[in-house]
Amino acid sequence: MSGGKWVGQSVKRLEDRRLLTGRGGFIANVEIANLHHAAILRSPHAHADIRRLDVSAALAMAGVIAVLTGEDVRQRSDPFMNITGPVPYWSCAVGTAHFVGEPVAVVVARDRYLAEDALDAIEVDYEPLPAVVDQEAALAPNAPILHDNLGTNLAVRRRFSFGDVDRAFAEADLVVRERYRFPRYSHFPMETYGILASWDAASGLLTVRANFQGPFIIHTVMARALRLRQNRVRVIVPGDIGGGFGLKSSMYPYMVLLALAAMKAGVPVKWIEDRREALTASSSHADRVTYMEAAVRKDGTVLALRTRNIDNVGAYIRTPEPADLFARFSAMTGAYRIRDVALDLSAAMTNTSLTGPVRGYGGHPLYFALERTMDTIAARLGMDPAELRFRNFIGAGEFPYTTATGGEYDSGNYPECLRRLLALARYDELRARQRAARAEGRLFGIGLATIVDPCVTNIGYITLAKSPEERTQRRAMSGSGDVGTVRVDPSGDVVVLATSVPQGQGHETIIAQIVADELGVPIERITVHAEVDTLASVWSITTGSYSSRFSSVGSSAYAMAARQVRAKAVKIAAHVLEVAEEDVEWKDGAAVVRGAPHTALALRAIAGIAHWNQTSLPAGMEPNLQATYAFNLPTSRPPLDDDRANTQNVYGFGAELAVVEVDRASGVVRVLEYYTVHDCGTVLNPAHVRGQVQGAAVQGISGALWEQMRWDESGQYLTASLQDYLMPTAMEAPDIGMDHVETPSPNTVLGSKGIGEASSMAAPVTVANAVADALAPLGIPVTSLPLWPDTVWRMLKEAQGP
């Protein structure tokens, strides 16, 4: 294939032959000399002082060479820095444990079995303390305080107002208000955390191999905690990672903990997280309570929103938290033309495990409240929910569009997406089926959600946790760049050095498609190397795989690096052929003289000259044929003095529809049909897009119906195994009807946007709206998730009365 046609094709994944034949290079497969293994002792208490910790019996066991304790951690490292202030968060409990599963000690032994056995020999004397697990309870007077030095469980509170909110509410014909609760659930990658740390005392170099997904700003955080210079901390990320969904950006405390264990033991140490540890103490999004009010005209126009969000971020603030509150700040009004907005955003610390970035970070609870509110408005006005959305959409001719909170939406056609969705789902027929079902007494519901998909984090957004005055006292933060390197070897074949740390998304395939198009070479001649080594790779602090960056900034960096290689090749060819550079064009992998198609030099010949005959190059030109390009988006600026901020950089869109039926006898919700229409700009690989949407939709449906992390009132964790934490299987996954609208982004080189997160944000509320529609004849509101059978059954019983 040639002529720039690889992009847009469903090219089969190049990495699958390796992965499907068991030849993937995962962290658990890494072996080095004298490798030892670690096991972690964890707190059984939600809140307890550690009065005594005796490791002598463990150290006396054959094969055990070291035990790292909280006191070691305090002496050898510093608390992790964070944006909010002096929350004393180390990689291990120091003096007090604050949640069930918090590390208390680490055993290093000859093998994992010995290390696990030695955990039982450690004696710990705990003094239990009162615990609190609910964020509103944690902020109540007389609540147990987690960190005495703070005197409060409130981690941060910021209030914002844009436009004239009070006037809008005063002029409204209708005010709709509700309290919503969005639960906490995990994202469950198949491969758990894995770390191998080794310390070279002679050189002072620490090497940490880990399936860490970035962002690499965490490299700075780790180095500071370890009291090492950054160039003494070498992080190597293998080319294969078995899923991440954001969770593996939060594994850095374990990277520091294992580094300290390796330093103390004097041997390389490996730790692979087991599934119970992953469920108990890895990461998840924050659960949120939202109080939302909407001011509405009787024609359905939404004039204003007042929102109060209270996040539960767990026992400490772990960087980048409390970013969950601010990650979608620029899209707080979703797809709608709402100009007056008041926000009251808080994060509370509780005796639960810690939170952090996940797929759709901050978007699930935002859209759960906003899209439930839109359906409630439609119901109160007797209007079809689709019609209400059409009346409030930002129009296709209004882009680029600046939102009330400062978001700079780049492109879109929201009405067209919804029209296609309604046609795809045969909406009128569905409503006819609903009328027939209700006539039979069945609970049949249709749910809609239309959401903006903000992609490519602007690192400056986290500073919204500080007031404008406080921000002036710090260095400004901005940017979202990524780096790509393209190298043509002496034989004319191409190597791409990727820093996108893929976790199964197929980056190698799409990078090869992009570079093949730009250089006009067969895809088989391109090798993509995906391992990242902070001492050898070219990277930036925003490098990593998160916030749907790859298809936007990543793809742009690789395309621009290839274009620079192509431009250099044209210069070399013009010099050798003794023609003006502007008389040479690039066509099908060769530099061709315009008007003389037989006078040309193929890339292979140009590469040979660049490597083998360096003195023949144009004067002043560097030998070799390669380029590294760091791509950034100019829209990625610090927040303004009035707090408006473009917290993301490109904005996709998703319209989703679910059809459900609720069983009156059992409360079971069955998803009968599911449809989605997306706009992710230019589609780079349709098969990959389809896979991302299917996975995200099932993940979101699961959040609506099954998954939840739960603690009892004392802080004991209740869902530490797959017997208690409900995960869907292929049997529960519905068929998904899908279509796409393409409005290319003007901000990226290829016009592409993100696609992997939209449905994970939209599906929970789409299903919730469908269930609310099914239950509407009974007057039952849906204000929280998950909608377990017993939950719905109780709702039905309460509606029926005694």
Coordinates of C-alpha atoms in Angstrom, one line a residue, residues 108-610:
V108 CA 13.1 -9.3 51.0
A109 CA 13.9 -13.0 50.6
R110 CA 15.4 -15.6 48.2
D111 CA 12.0 -16.3 46.7
R112 CA 8.4 -15.0 47.0
Y113 CA 7.3 -18.0 49.0
L114 CA 9.8 -17.4 51.7
A115 CA 9.0 -13.7 51.7
E116 CA 5.3 -14.4 52.1
D117 CA 6.0 -16.9 55.0
A118 CA 8.1 -14.4 56.8
L119 CA 5.3 -11.9 56.9
D120 CA 3.6 -14.1 59.4
A121 CA 6.6 -13.9 61.7
I122 CA 6.4 -10.1 62.0
E123 CA 4.8 -9.0 65.2
V124 CA 2.9 -5.7 65.1
D125 CA 1.1 -4.1 68.1
Y126 CA -1.7 -1.9 66.7
E127 CA -3.8 0.6 68.7
P128 CA -7.0 0.9 66.7
L129 CA -8.4 4.4 66.2
P130 CA -11.8 5.6 65.1
A131 CA -12.3 5.6 61.3
V132 CA -14.5 7.4 58.8
V133 CA -15.2 6.2 55.2
D134 CA -17.8 8.6 53.9
Q135 CA -16.6 12.0 52.6
E136 CA -19.6 14.0 54.0
A137 CA -19.2 12.3 57.3
A138 CA -15.5 13.1 57.3
L139 CA -16.2 16.8 56.9
A140 CA -18.8 16.8 59.7
P141 CA -18.0 18.3 63.1
N142 CA -16.4 15.8 65.5
A143 CA -15.4 13.4 62.7
P144 CA -12.2 11.4 63.4
I145 CA -9.2 13.3 62.0
L146 CA -6.8 11.3 59.9
H147 CA -3.8 13.7 60.0
D148 CA -3.4 15.6 63.3
N149 CA -1.0 18.1 61.8
L150 CA -3.8 19.3 59.5
G151 CA -6.7 19.3 62.0
T152 CA -9.2 18.7 59.3
N153 CA -10.1 16.0 56.7
L154 CA -10.7 18.7 54.0
A155 CA -7.9 18.4 51.5
V156 CA -9.0 21.2 49.2
R157 CA -12.0 23.4 48.5
R158 CA -12.3 25.9 45.6
R159 CA -15.3 27.9 44.6
F160 CA -15.8 29.4 41.1
S161 CA -18.4 31.5 39.5
F162 CA -18.6 32.4 35.8
G163 CA -21.3 34.7 34.3
D164 CA -24.3 35.9 36.3
V165 CA -25.6 32.8 38.0
D166 CA -28.0 34.4 40.4
R167 CA -29.7 36.4 37.7
A168 CA -30.1 33.3 35.6
F169 CA -31.8 31.4 38.5
A170 CA -34.0 34.4 39.2
E171 CA -35.2 34.5 35.6
A172 CA -35.7 30.7 35.3
D173 CA -39.2 29.2 34.8
L174 CA -38.0 26.0 36.4
V175 CA -35.3 25.0 38.8
V176 CA -34.3 21.3 38.9
R177 CA -32.1 20.2 41.8
E178 CA -30.9 16.8 43.0
R179 CA -28.2 15.0 45.0
Y180 CA -26.3 12.3 43.2
R181 CA -23.8 9.7 44.4
F182 CA -21.3 8.1 42.0
P183 CA -19.6 5.0 43.5
R184 CA -16.0 4.0 43.5
Y185 CA -14.9 1.2 41.2
S186 CA -11.6 0.0 39.9
H187 CA -10.5 -0.6 36.3
F188 CA -8.9 -4.0 36.6
P189 CA -6.0 -4.5 34.1
M190 CA -5.1 -8.1 33.5
E191 CA -1.5 -7.5 34.5
T192 CA -1.1 -6.1 38.0
Y193 CA 1.7 -3.8 39.2
G194 CA 5.2 -5.2 38.7
I195 CA 8.5 -3.7 39.8
L196 CA 12.1 -4.7 39.8
A197 CA 14.5 -2.3 41.6
S198 CA 18.3 -2.5 41.8
W199 CA 20.7 -0.2 43.5
D200 CA 24.3 0.3 42.5
A201 CA 26.0 1.7 45.5
A202 CA 29.3 2.2 43.7
S203 CA 27.8 4.5 41.0
G204 CA 24.9 5.8 43.0
L205 CA 22.5 4.8 40.3
L206 CA 19.1 3.4 41.1
T207 CA 17.4 1.4 38.3
V208 CA 13.6 0.7 38.6
R209 CA 12.0 -1.4 35.9
A210 CA 8.2 -1.1 36.2
N211 CA 5.0 -1.3 34.1
F212 CA 4.5 2.3 34.8
Q213 CA 2.4 4.2 32.3
G214 CA 3.4 7.8 33.1
P215 CA 3.1 10.7 33.3
F216 CA 6.8 11.1 33.7
I217 CA 6.4 14.2 35.9
I218 CA 6.2 11.4 38.5
H219 CA 9.9 10.8 37.9
T220 CA 10.6 14.1 39.6
V221 CA 8.3 13.2 42.5
M222 CA 10.1 9.8 43.0
A223 CA 13.5 11.3 42.9
R224 CA 12.6 13.9 45.5
A225 CA 11.1 11.3 47.8
L226 CA 14.3 9.2 47.5
R227 CA 16.6 12.2 48.0
L228 CA 18.3 11.5 44.7
R229 CA 19.1 13.6 41.7
Q230 CA 16.8 12.9 38.8
N231 CA 19.6 11.6 36.6
R232 CA 20.5 9.0 39.3
V233 CA 17.0 7.5 39.0
R234 CA 16.7 5.3 35.9
V235 CA 13.2 4.1 35.1
I236 CA 12.8 1.4 32.4
V237 CA 9.3 0.6 31.2
P238 CA 9.1 -2.6 29.1
G239 CA 7.5 -2.5 25.7
D240 CA 4.6 -4.7 26.7
I241 CA 2.2 -3.7 29.5
G242 CA -0.9 -5.8 30.2
G243 CA -3.4 -3.0 30.5
G244 CA -3.4 0.1 32.7
F245 CA -6.6 2.2 32.3
G246 CA -4.8 4.9 34.3
L247 CA -4.2 2.8 37.4
K248 CA -0.5 2.3 36.6
S249 CA 0.2 6.0 36.8
S250 CA -0.4 5.7 40.6
M251 CA 2.1 2.9 41.2
Y252 CA 5.0 5.2 42.0
P253 CA 4.8 4.9 45.8
Y254 CA 5.5 1.2 45.3
M255 CA 8.4 2.0 43.0
V256 CA 9.9 4.1 45.8
L257 CA 9.1 1.4 48.4
L258 CA 10.8 -1.3 46.4
A259 CA 13.7 1.0 45.6
L260 CA 14.2 1.5 49.4
A261 CA 14.0 -2.2 49.9
A262 CA 16.6 -2.9 47.3
M263 CA 18.9 -0.2 48.8
K264 CA 18.6 -1.7 52.3
A265 CA 18.9 -5.3 51.2
G266 CA 21.8 -4.6 48.8
V267 CA 20.3 -6.9 46.1
P268 CA 17.9 -6.5 43.2
V269 CA 14.3 -7.0 44.3
K270 CA 11.2 -7.9 42.4
W271 CA 7.6 -7.5 43.4
I272 CA 4.6 -8.6 41.5
E273 CA 1.3 -7.4 43.0
D274 CA -1.3 -10.2 43.5
R275 CA -4.9 -9.8 42.7
R276 CA -6.0 -9.3 46.3
E277 CA -3.5 -6.5 46.8
A278 CA -4.7 -5.0 43.5
L279 CA -8.3 -4.9 44.6
T280 CA -7.4 -3.6 48.1
A281 CA -4.7 -1.0 47.7
S282 CA -3.8 -0.1 44.1
S283 CA -5.9 2.8 42.8
S284 CA -9.4 3.8 41.6
H285 CA -11.2 6.9 40.8
A286 CA -12.7 8.9 43.7
D287 CA -16.3 8.4 44.6
R288 CA -18.3 11.6 44.5
V289 CA -21.4 13.3 46.0
T290 CA -22.8 16.0 43.7
Y291 CA -25.5 18.5 44.5
M292 CA -26.6 20.0 41.1
E293 CA -29.2 22.7 40.4
A294 CA -30.2 23.7 36.9
A295 CA -32.1 26.9 35.9
V296 CA -34.3 26.3 32.9
R297 CA -36.7 28.2 30.7
K298 CA -40.0 26.5 29.9
D299 CA -38.8 25.9 26.3
G300 CA -36.1 23.7 27.6
T301 CA -33.2 26.1 27.4
V302 CA -30.8 25.5 30.3
L303 CA -29.6 28.9 31.5
A304 CA -27.3 28.1 34.4
L305 CA -25.8 25.4 36.6
R306 CA -24.9 25.4 40.3
T307 CA -22.8 22.4 41.3
R308 CA -21.2 21.2 44.5
N309 CA -18.9 18.2 44.2
I310 CA -17.4 16.4 47.2
D311 CA -14.8 13.8 46.3
N312 CA -13.6 11.0 48.5
V313 CA -9.8 10.7 47.8
G314 CA -8.9 8.1 50.4
A315 CA -6.5 8.4 53.3
Y316 CA -3.9 10.7 51.7
I317 CA -3.5 13.1 48.8
R318 CA -1.5 11.1 46.2
T319 CA -0.3 13.2 43.3
P320 CA -1.9 14.1 41.0
E321 CA -5.0 14.2 43.3
P322 CA -7.1 16.1 43.9
A323 CA -7.0 16.4 40.1
D324 CA -10.2 14.3 39.8
L325 CA -12.1 17.5 40.7
F326 CA -10.4 19.6 38.0
A327 CA -9.5 17.2 35.2
R328 CA -12.8 18.0 33.3
F329 CA -13.1 21.5 34.5
S330 CA -13.1 23.0 31.0
A331 CA -16.0 20.7 30.0
M332 CA -18.2 21.2 33.1
T333 CA -21.1 22.2 30.9
G334 CA -20.7 19.3 28.6
A335 CA -22.0 19.6 25.1
Y336 CA -24.4 22.5 26.0
R337 CA -24.4 26.2 25.5
I338 CA -24.6 27.2 29.2
R339 CA -22.9 30.4 30.1
D340 CA -23.6 30.9 33.8
V341 CA -22.0 28.4 36.1
A342 CA -21.1 28.2 39.8
L343 CA -18.9 25.4 41.1
D344 CA -18.0 24.4 44.7
L345 CA -15.4 21.7 44.5
S346 CA -14.1 19.8 47.6
A347 CA -12.0 16.7 48.3
A348 CA -12.1 14.9 51.7
M349 CA -9.7 12.4 53.1
T350 CA -11.2 9.2 54.6
N351 CA -9.9 5.8 55.9
T352 CA -10.2 4.2 52.5
S353 CA -7.6 3.3 49.8
L354 CA -6.2 6.0 47.6
T355 CA -7.5 7.4 44.3
G356 CA -5.9 8.6 41.1
P357 CA -6.2 8.7 37.4
V358 CA -8.4 6.2 35.6
R359 CA -10.0 5.9 32.2
G360 CA -12.3 8.9 32.0
Y361 CA -10.7 10.5 35.0
G362 CA -13.3 12.8 36.6
G363 CA -15.8 12.4 33.8
H364 CA -17.9 9.6 35.1
P365 CA -19.4 11.5 38.1
L366 CA -19.5 14.8 36.1
Y367 CA -21.7 13.3 33.4
F368 CA -23.7 11.1 35.7
A369 CA -25.0 14.3 37.4
L370 CA -25.2 16.4 34.3
E371 CA -26.9 13.9 32.0
R372 CA -29.3 12.7 34.8
T373 CA -30.2 16.3 35.3
M374 CA -30.9 16.8 31.5
D375 CA -33.3 13.8 31.6
T376 CA -35.0 15.1 34.7
I377 CA -35.5 18.5 33.0
A378 CA -37.0 16.7 30.0
A379 CA -39.3 14.7 32.2
R380 CA -40.4 17.8 34.2
L381 CA -41.2 19.7 30.9
G382 CA -42.8 16.7 29.2
M383 CA -40.2 16.9 26.5
D384 CA -38.4 14.1 24.7
P385 CA -34.8 13.9 26.1
A386 CA -33.4 13.9 22.6
E387 CA -35.3 17.1 21.8
L388 CA -34.0 18.8 25.0
R389 CA -30.5 18.0 24.0
F390 CA -30.9 19.3 20.4
R391 CA -32.2 22.6 21.9
N392 CA -29.2 23.1 24.1
F393 CA -26.3 21.8 21.9
I394 CA -23.4 24.0 20.8
G395 CA -24.1 24.3 17.1
A396 CA -21.9 22.8 14.4
G397 CA -21.1 26.3 13.1
E398 CA -19.9 27.7 16.5
F399 CA -16.5 26.0 16.6
P400 CA -14.0 26.8 17.9
Y401 CA -16.1 27.3 21.0
T402 CA -15.0 28.7 24.4
T403 CA -17.0 27.3 27.3
A404 CA -18.0 29.3 30.4
T405 CA -15.1 27.7 32.4
G406 CA -12.5 28.3 29.7
G407 CA -12.5 25.2 27.6
E408 CA -11.5 25.7 24.0
Y409 CA -13.6 23.1 22.1
D410 CA -11.7 22.6 18.8
S411 CA -14.3 21.0 16.5
G412 CA -17.5 19.0 16.5
N413 CA -21.0 18.4 15.1
Y414 CA -23.0 17.3 18.1
P415 CA -26.5 17.5 16.5
E416 CA -25.3 15.3 13.6
C417 CA -23.9 12.7 16.0
L418 CA -27.2 12.5 17.9
R419 CA -29.2 12.3 14.6
R420 CA -27.1 9.4 13.5
L421 CA -27.5 7.7 16.8
L422 CA -31.3 8.0 16.7
A423 CA -31.3 6.6 13.2
L424 CA -29.0 3.8 14.1
A425 CA -31.1 2.8 17.1
R426 CA -34.4 3.3 15.2
Y427 CA -35.5 5.6 18.0
D428 CA -39.1 6.0 16.9
E429 CA -39.5 2.3 16.7
L430 CA -38.0 1.9 20.2
R431 CA -40.5 4.4 21.6
A432 CA -43.3 2.4 20.0
R433 CA -42.0 -0.8 21.5
Q434 CA -41.9 1.0 24.9
R435 CA -45.5 2.0 24.6
A436 CA -46.4 -1.6 23.8
A437 CA -44.3 -3.0 26.7
R438 CA -45.8 -0.6 29.2
A439 CA -49.3 -1.6 28.1
E440 CA -48.3 -5.1 29.1
G441 CA -47.0 -3.9 32.5
R442 CA -43.3 -4.3 31.6
L443 CA -40.6 -1.9 32.7
F444 CA -38.9 -1.1 29.4
G445 CA -36.6 1.9 29.3
I446 CA -34.6 3.9 26.8
G447 CA -31.7 6.1 28.0
L448 CA -29.6 8.7 26.2
A449 CA -26.4 10.5 27.0
T450 CA -24.4 13.0 25.0
I451 CA -21.0 13.8 26.3
V452 CA -17.9 15.8 25.3
D453 CA -14.7 13.7 25.5
P454 CA -11.9 16.0 26.7
C455 CA -8.5 14.6 25.7
V456 CA -4.8 15.5 26.3
T457 CA -4.3 16.9 29.7
N458 CA -2.8 20.3 30.1
I459 CA -0.6 19.8 33.1
G460 CA -1.4 23.3 34.3
Y461 CA -4.9 22.2 35.3
I462 CA -3.8 20.8 38.6
T463 CA -2.9 24.4 39.7
L464 CA -6.6 25.1 39.8
A465 CA -6.4 23.6 43.3
K466 CA -4.8 26.9 44.3
S467 CA -6.3 30.3 44.2
P468 CA -5.1 32.9 41.6
E469 CA -3.2 34.6 44.4
E470 CA -1.5 31.4 45.5
R471 CA -0.6 30.6 41.9
T472 CA 1.3 33.8 41.5
Q473 CA 3.7 32.6 44.2
R474 CA 4.6 29.4 42.3
R475 CA 6.1 28.8 38.9
A476 CA 3.4 28.5 36.2
M477 CA 2.7 25.1 34.8
S478 CA 1.5 24.3 31.3
G479 CA 2.0 21.9 28.4
S480 CA 1.0 18.5 27.1
G481 CA 3.8 17.6 24.8
D482 CA 5.1 14.3 23.5
V483 CA 8.2 13.2 21.7
G484 CA 8.8 11.0 18.7
T485 CA 12.0 9.8 17.1
V486 CA 12.2 8.4 13.5
R487 CA 15.5 7.0 12.2
V488 CA 16.3 5.6 8.8
D489 CA 19.1 3.0 8.9
P490 CA 21.8 2.6 6.3
S491 CA 19.7 0.1 4.4
G492 CA 16.8 2.4 4.1
D493 CA 14.6 0.7 6.7
V494 CA 13.0 2.7 9.4
V495 CA 13.1 2.5 13.2
V496 CA 10.7 4.5 15.4
L497 CA 11.5 5.1 19.0
A498 CA 8.2 5.3 20.8
T499 CA 7.7 6.9 24.3
S500 CA 4.0 6.3 24.5
V501 CA 4.3 3.3 26.9
P502 CA 1.5 1.3 25.2
Q503 CA -0.6 -1.0 27.4
G504 CA -2.3 -3.0 24.7
Q505 CA -3.8 -0.2 22.6
G506 CA -1.9 -1.1 19.4
H507 CA 0.4 1.9 19.3
E508 CA 3.1 0.1 17.4
T509 CA 0.6 -0.6 14.5
I510 CA -0.7 3.0 14.3
I511 CA 2.8 4.5 14.6
A512 CA 3.9 2.3 11.7
Q513 CA 0.8 3.4 9.7
I514 CA 1.6 7.0 10.2
V515 CA 5.3 6.8 9.4
A516 CA 4.6 4.6 6.4
D517 CA 2.3 7.3 5.0
E518 CA 4.7 10.1 5.7
L519 CA 7.8 8.4 4.2
G520 CA 5.9 6.4 1.5
V521 CA 7.5 3.1 2.5
P522 CA 5.9 -0.3 3.1
I523 CA 4.7 -0.9 6.6
E524 CA 6.8 -4.0 6.8
R525 CA 10.0 -1.9 6.6
I526 CA 9.2 -0.1 9.9
T527 CA 10.2 -1.3 13.3
V528 CA 8.7 0.4 16.4
H529 CA 10.6 0.1 19.6
A530 CA 8.3 0.8 22.5
E531 CA 10.6 0.4 25.6
V532 CA 11.2 3.6 27.5
D533 CA 14.5 4.2 29.3
T534 CA 14.8 7.5 31.1
L535 CA 18.5 7.5 30.6
A536 CA 18.4 6.6 26.9
S537 CA 15.1 7.8 25.5
V538 CA 14.1 11.3 24.6
W539 CA 11.1 12.2 26.8
S540 CA 9.3 15.0 28.6
I541 CA 7.6 15.2 31.9
T542 CA 4.2 14.8 30.1
T543 CA 5.3 11.6 28.4
G544 CA 3.1 8.6 29.0
S545 CA -0.1 6.9 28.1
Y546 CA -3.0 8.7 29.7
S547 CA -5.7 11.2 28.9
S548 CA -6.1 9.8 25.3
R549 CA -2.8 11.5 24.4
F550 CA -1.5 9.0 21.8
S551 CA -3.9 9.6 19.0
S552 CA -3.6 13.4 19.4
V553 CA -0.1 14.5 20.5
G554 CA 1.6 11.2 20.1
S555 CA 0.5 10.7 16.5
S556 CA 1.4 14.4 15.8
A557 CA 5.0 13.9 17.2
Y558 CA 5.6 10.8 15.1
A559 CA 4.1 12.4 12.0
M560 CA 6.3 15.6 12.4
A561 CA 9.4 13.6 13.1
A562 CA 8.8 11.6 9.9
R563 CA 8.2 14.8 8.0
Q564 CA 11.5 16.2 9.2
V565 CA 13.3 13.1 8.0
R566 CA 11.5 13.4 4.6
A567 CA 12.6 17.1 4.4
K568 CA 16.2 16.2 5.0
A569 CA 16.0 13.4 2.5
V570 CA 14.7 15.9 -0.1
K571 CA 17.7 18.2 0.7
I572 CA 20.1 15.4 0.2
A573 CA 18.5 14.3 -3.1
A574 CA 18.5 17.9 -4.5
H575 CA 22.1 18.3 -3.6
V576 CA 23.1 15.0 -5.2
L577 CA 21.0 15.4 -8.3
E578 CA 22.2 19.0 -8.6
V579 CA 18.7 20.6 -8.8
A580 CA 17.0 23.2 -6.7
E581 CA 15.3 21.8 -3.5
E582 CA 12.0 23.3 -4.6
D583 CA 12.2 21.3 -7.8
V584 CA 12.1 18.0 -5.8
E585 CA 8.9 16.3 -4.5
W586 CA 8.5 13.3 -2.4
K587 CA 6.5 10.5 -4.0
D588 CA 6.1 6.8 -3.1
G589 CA 9.2 6.7 -0.9
A590 CA 11.5 8.6 -3.3
A591 CA 12.7 12.1 -4.1
V592 CA 11.6 12.9 -7.6
V593 CA 12.5 15.8 -9.8
R594 CA 9.4 17.6 -10.9
G595 CA 8.7 17.1 -14.6
A596 CA 11.4 14.4 -14.8
P597 CA 9.9 11.3 -13.1
H598 CA 12.8 9.1 -14.1
T599 CA 15.3 11.4 -12.3
A600 CA 14.8 10.2 -8.7
L601 CA 16.5 8.8 -5.6
A602 CA 14.8 6.3 -3.4
L603 CA 14.9 6.5 0.3
R604 CA 17.2 3.5 0.4
A605 CA 19.7 5.3 -1.8
I606 CA 19.4 8.6 0.2
A607 CA 20.0 6.7 3.5
G608 CA 23.0 5.1 2.0
I609 CA 24.5 8.5 1.2
A610 CA 23.6 9.9 4.6

